[in-house]
mmCIF file of N, CA and C in Angstrom:
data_model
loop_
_atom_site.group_PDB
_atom_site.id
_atom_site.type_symbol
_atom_site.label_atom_id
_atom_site.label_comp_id
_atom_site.label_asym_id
_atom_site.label_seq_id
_atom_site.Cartn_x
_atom_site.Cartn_y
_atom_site.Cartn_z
ATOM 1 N N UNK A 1 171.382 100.960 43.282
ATOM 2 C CA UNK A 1 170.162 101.698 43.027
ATOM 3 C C UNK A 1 169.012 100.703 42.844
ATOM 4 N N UNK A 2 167.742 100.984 43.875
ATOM 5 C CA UNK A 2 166.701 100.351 43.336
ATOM 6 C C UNK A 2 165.843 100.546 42.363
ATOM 7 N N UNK A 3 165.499 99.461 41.580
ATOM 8 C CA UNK A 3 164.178 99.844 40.306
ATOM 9 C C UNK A 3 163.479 100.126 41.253
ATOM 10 N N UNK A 4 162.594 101.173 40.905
ATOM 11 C CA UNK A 4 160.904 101.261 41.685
ATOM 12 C C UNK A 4 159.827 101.347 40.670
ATOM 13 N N UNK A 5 160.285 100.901 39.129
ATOM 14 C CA UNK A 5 158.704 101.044 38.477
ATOM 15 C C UNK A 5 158.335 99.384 38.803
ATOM 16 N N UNK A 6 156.813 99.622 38.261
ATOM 17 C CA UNK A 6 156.364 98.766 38.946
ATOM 18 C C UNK A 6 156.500 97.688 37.642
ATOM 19 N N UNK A 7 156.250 96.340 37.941
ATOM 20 C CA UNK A 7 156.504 95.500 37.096
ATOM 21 C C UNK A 7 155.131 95.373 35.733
ATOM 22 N N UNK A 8 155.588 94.850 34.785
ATOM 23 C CA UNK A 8 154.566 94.408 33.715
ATOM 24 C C UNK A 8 153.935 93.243 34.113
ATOM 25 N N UNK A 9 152.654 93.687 33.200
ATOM 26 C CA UNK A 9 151.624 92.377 33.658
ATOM 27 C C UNK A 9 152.254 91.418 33.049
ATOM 28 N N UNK A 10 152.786 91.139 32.049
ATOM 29 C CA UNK A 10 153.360 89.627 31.432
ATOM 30 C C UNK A 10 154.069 89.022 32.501
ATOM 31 N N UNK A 11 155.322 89.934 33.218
ATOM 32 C CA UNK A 11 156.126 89.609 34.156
ATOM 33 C C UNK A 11 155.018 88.933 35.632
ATOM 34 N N UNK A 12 154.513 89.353 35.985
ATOM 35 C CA UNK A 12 153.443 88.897 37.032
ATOM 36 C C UNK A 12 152.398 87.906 36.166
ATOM 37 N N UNK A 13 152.427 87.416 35.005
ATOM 38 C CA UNK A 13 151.723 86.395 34.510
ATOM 39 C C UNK A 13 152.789 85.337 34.208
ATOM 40 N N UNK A 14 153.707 85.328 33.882
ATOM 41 C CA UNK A 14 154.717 84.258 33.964
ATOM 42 C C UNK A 14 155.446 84.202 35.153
ATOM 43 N N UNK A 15 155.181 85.073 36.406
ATOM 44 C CA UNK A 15 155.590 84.394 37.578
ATOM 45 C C UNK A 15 154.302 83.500 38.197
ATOM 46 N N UNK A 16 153.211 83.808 38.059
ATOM 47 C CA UNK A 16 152.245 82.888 38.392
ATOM 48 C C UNK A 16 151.875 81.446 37.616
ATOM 49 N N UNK A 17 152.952 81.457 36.705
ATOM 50 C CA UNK A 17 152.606 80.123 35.864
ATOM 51 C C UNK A 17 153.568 78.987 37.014
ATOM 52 N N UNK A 18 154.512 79.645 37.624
ATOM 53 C CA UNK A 18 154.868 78.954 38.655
ATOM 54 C C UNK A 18 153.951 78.660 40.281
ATOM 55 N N UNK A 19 153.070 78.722 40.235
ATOM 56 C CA UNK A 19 151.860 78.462 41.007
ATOM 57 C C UNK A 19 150.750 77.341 40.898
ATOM 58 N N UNK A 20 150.975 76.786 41.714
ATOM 59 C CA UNK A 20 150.399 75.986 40.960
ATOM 60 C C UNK A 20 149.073 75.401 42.592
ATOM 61 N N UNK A 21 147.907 74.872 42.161
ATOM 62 C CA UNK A 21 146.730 74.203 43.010
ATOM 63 C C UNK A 21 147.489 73.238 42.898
ATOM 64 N N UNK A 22 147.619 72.813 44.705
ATOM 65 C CA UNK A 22 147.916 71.179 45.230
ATOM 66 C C UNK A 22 147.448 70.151 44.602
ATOM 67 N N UNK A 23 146.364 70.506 43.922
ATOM 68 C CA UNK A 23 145.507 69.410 43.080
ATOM 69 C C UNK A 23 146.090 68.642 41.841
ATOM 70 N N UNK A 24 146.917 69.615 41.179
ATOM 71 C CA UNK A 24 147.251 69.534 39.729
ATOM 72 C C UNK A 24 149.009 69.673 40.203
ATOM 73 N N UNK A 25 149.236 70.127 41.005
ATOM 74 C CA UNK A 25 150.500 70.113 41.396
ATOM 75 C C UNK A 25 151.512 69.362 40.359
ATOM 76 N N UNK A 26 151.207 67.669 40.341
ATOM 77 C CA UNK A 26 151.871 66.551 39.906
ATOM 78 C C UNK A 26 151.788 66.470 38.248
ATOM 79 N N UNK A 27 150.762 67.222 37.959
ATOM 80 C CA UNK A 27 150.469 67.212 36.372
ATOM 81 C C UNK A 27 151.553 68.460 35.883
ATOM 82 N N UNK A 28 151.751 69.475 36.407
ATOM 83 C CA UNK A 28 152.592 70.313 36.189
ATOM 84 C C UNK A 28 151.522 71.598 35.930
ATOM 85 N N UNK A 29 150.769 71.645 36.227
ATOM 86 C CA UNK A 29 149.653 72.540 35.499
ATOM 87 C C UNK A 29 149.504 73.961 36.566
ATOM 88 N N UNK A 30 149.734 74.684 35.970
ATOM 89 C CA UNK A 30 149.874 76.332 36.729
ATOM 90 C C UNK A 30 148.194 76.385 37.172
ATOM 91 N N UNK A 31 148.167 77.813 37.604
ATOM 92 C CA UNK A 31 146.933 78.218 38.239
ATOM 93 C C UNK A 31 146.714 78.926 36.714
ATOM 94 N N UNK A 32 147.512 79.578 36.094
ATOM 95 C CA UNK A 32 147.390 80.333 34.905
ATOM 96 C C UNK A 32 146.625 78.937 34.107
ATOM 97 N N UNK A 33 147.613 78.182 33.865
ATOM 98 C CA UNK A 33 146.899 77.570 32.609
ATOM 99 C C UNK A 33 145.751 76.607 33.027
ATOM 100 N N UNK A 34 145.225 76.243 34.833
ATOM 101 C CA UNK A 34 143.613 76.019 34.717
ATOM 102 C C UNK A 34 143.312 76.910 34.409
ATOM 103 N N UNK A 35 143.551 78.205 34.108
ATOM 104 C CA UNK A 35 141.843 79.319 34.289
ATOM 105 C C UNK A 35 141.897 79.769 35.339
ATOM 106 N N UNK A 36 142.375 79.445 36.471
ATOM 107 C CA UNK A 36 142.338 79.787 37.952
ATOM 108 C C UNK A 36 142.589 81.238 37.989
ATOM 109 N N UNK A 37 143.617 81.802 37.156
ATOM 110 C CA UNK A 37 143.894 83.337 37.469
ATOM 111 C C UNK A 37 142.291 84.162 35.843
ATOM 112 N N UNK A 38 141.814 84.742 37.465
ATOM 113 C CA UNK A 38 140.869 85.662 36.395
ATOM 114 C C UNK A 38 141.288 87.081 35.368
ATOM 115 N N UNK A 39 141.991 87.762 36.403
ATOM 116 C CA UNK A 39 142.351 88.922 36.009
ATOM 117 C C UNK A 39 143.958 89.411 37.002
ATOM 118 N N UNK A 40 144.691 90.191 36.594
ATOM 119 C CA UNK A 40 146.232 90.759 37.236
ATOM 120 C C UNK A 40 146.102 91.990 36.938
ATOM 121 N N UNK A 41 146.171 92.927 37.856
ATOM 122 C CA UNK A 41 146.198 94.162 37.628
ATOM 123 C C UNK A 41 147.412 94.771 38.913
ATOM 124 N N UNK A 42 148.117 95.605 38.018
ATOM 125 C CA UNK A 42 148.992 96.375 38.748
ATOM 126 C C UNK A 42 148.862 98.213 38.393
ATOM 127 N N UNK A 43 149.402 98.497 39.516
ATOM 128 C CA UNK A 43 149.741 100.067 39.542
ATOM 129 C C UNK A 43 150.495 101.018 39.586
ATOM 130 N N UNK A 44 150.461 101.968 39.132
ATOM 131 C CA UNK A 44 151.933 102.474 39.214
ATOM 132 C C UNK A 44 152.772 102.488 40.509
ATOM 133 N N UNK A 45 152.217 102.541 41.730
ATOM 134 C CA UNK A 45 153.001 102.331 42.429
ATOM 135 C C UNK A 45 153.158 100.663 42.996
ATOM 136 N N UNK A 46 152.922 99.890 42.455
ATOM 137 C CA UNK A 46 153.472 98.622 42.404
ATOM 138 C C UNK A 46 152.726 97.614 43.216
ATOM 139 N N UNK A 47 151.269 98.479 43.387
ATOM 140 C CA UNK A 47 150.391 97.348 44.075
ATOM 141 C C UNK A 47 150.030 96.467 43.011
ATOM 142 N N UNK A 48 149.985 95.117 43.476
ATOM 143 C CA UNK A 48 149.093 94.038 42.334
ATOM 144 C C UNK A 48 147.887 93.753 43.047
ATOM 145 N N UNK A 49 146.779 93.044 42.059
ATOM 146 C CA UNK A 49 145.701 92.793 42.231
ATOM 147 C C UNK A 49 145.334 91.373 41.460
ATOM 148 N N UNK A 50 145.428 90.481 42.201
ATOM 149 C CA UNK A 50 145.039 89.219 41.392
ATOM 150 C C UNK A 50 143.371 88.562 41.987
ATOM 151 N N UNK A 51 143.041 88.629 40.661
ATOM 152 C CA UNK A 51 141.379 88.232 40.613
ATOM 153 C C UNK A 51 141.256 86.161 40.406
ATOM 154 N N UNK A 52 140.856 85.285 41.422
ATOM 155 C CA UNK A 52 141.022 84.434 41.133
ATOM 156 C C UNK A 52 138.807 83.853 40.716
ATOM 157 N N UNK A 53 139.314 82.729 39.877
ATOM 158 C CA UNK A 53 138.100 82.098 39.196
ATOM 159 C C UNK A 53 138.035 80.403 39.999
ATOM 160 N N UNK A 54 137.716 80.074 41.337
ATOM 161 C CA UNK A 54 137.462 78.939 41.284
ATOM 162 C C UNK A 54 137.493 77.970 40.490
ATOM 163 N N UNK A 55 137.534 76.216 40.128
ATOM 164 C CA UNK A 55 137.256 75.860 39.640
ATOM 165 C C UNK A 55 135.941 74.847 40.344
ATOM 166 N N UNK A 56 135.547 75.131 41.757
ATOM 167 C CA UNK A 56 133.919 74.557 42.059
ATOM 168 C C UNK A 56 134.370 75.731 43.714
ATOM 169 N N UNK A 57 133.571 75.875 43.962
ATOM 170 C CA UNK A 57 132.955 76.398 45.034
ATOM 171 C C UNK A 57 133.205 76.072 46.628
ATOM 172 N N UNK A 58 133.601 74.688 46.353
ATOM 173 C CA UNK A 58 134.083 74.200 47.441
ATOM 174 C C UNK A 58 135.782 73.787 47.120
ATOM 175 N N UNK A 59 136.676 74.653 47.125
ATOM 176 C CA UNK A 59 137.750 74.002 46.560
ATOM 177 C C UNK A 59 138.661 74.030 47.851
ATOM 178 N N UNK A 60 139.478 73.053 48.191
ATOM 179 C CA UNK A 60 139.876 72.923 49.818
ATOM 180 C C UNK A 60 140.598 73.778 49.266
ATOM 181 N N UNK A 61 141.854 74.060 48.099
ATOM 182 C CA UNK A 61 143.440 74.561 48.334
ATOM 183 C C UNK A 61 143.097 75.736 47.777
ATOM 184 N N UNK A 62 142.213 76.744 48.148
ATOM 185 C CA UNK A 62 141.835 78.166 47.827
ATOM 186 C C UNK A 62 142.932 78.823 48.890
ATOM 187 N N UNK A 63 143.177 78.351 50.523
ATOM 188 C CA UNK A 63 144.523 78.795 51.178
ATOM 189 C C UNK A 63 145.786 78.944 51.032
ATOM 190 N N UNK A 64 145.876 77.377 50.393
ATOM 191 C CA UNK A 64 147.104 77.436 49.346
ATOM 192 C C UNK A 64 147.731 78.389 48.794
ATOM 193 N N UNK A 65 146.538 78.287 47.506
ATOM 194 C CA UNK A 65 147.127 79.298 46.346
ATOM 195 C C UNK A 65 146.842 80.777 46.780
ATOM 196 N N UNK A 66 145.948 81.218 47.891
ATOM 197 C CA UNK A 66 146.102 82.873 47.999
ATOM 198 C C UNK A 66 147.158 83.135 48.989
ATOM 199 N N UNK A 67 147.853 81.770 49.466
ATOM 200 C CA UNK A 67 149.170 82.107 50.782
ATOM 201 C C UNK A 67 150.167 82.110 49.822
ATOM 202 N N UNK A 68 150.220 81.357 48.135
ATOM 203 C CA UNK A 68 151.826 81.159 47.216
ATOM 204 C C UNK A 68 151.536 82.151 46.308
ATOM 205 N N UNK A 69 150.462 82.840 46.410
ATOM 206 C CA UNK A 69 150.337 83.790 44.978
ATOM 207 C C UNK A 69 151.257 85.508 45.467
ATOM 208 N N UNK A 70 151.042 85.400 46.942
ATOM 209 C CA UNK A 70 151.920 86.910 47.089
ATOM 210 C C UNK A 70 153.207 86.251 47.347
ATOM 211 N N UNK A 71 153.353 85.479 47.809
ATOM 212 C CA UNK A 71 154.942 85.233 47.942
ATOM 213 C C UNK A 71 155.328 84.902 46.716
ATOM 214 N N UNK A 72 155.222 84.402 45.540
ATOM 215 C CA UNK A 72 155.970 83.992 44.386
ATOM 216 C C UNK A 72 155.834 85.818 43.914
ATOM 217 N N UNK A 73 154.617 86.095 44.024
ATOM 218 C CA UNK A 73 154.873 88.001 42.904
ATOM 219 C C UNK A 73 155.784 88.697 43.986
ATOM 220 N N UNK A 74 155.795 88.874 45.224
ATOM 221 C CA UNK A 74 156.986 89.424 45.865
ATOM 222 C C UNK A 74 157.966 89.648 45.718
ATOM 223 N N UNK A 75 158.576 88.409 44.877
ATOM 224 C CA UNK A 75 159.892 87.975 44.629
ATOM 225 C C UNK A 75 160.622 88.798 42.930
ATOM 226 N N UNK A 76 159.246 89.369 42.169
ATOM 227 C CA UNK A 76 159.307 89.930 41.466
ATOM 228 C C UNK A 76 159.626 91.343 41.121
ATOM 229 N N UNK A 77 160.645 92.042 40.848
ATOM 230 C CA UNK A 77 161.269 93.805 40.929
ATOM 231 C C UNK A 77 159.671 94.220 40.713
ATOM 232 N N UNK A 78 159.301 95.224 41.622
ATOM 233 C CA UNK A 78 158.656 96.586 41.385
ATOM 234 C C UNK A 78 157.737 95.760 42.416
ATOM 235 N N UNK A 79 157.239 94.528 42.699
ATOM 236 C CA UNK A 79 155.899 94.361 43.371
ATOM 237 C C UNK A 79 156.379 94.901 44.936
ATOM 238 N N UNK A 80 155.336 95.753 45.486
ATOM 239 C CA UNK A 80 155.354 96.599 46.768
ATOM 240 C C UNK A 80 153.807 95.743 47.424
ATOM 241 N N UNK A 81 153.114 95.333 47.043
ATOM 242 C CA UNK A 81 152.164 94.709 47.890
ATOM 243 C C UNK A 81 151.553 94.115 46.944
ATOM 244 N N UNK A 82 150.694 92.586 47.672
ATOM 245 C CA UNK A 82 149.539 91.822 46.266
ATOM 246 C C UNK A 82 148.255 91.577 47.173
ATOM 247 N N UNK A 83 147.134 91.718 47.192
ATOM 248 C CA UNK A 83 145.702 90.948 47.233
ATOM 249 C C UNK A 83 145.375 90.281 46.119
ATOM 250 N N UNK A 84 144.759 88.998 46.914
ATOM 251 C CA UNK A 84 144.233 88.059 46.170
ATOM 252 C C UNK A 84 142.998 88.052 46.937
ATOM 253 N N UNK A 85 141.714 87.840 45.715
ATOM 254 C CA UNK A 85 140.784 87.813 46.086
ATOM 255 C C UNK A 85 140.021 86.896 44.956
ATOM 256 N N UNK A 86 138.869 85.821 45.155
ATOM 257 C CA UNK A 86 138.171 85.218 44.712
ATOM 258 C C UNK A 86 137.095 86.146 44.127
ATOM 259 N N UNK A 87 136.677 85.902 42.933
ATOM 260 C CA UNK A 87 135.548 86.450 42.444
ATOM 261 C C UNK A 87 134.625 85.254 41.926
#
């Protein structure tokens, strides 16, 4: 039997602590703990919504992290789809 509720935001905030900018990669430092993640919002039917915060304007690995941010929450019970979007 599959779960189909959708997952908790904690659960989609401690899978993104495994995410990490190419930049900081080597320091060990998540996208969570720069600041990088603005906001996570999910729905009952299991869409997520991750709001990201730059840290300058020109940041090369913005591809990066919006190509590892749906594949790491994917991997998580209940997620059915993620957008990532810069604010």
């Amino acid at each position: 039997m599959t779960d189909t509720r959708p997952p908790d935001r904690p659960a989609l905030i401690d899978a993104l602590r495994e995410v990490y900018d190419p930049c900081c990669a080597d320091r060990g430092i998540s996208i969570v703990d720069m600041g990088v993640v603005e906001d996570v919002r999910v729905d009952d039917d299991g869409r997520v919504e991750v709001d990201l915060v730059l840290t300058t304007g020109w940041c090369p690995f913005v591809t990066a992290m919006s190509d590892a941010i749906p594949e790491r929450l994917r991997a998580v019970a209940g997620v059915q789809d993620v957008h990532v979007q810069v604010v």
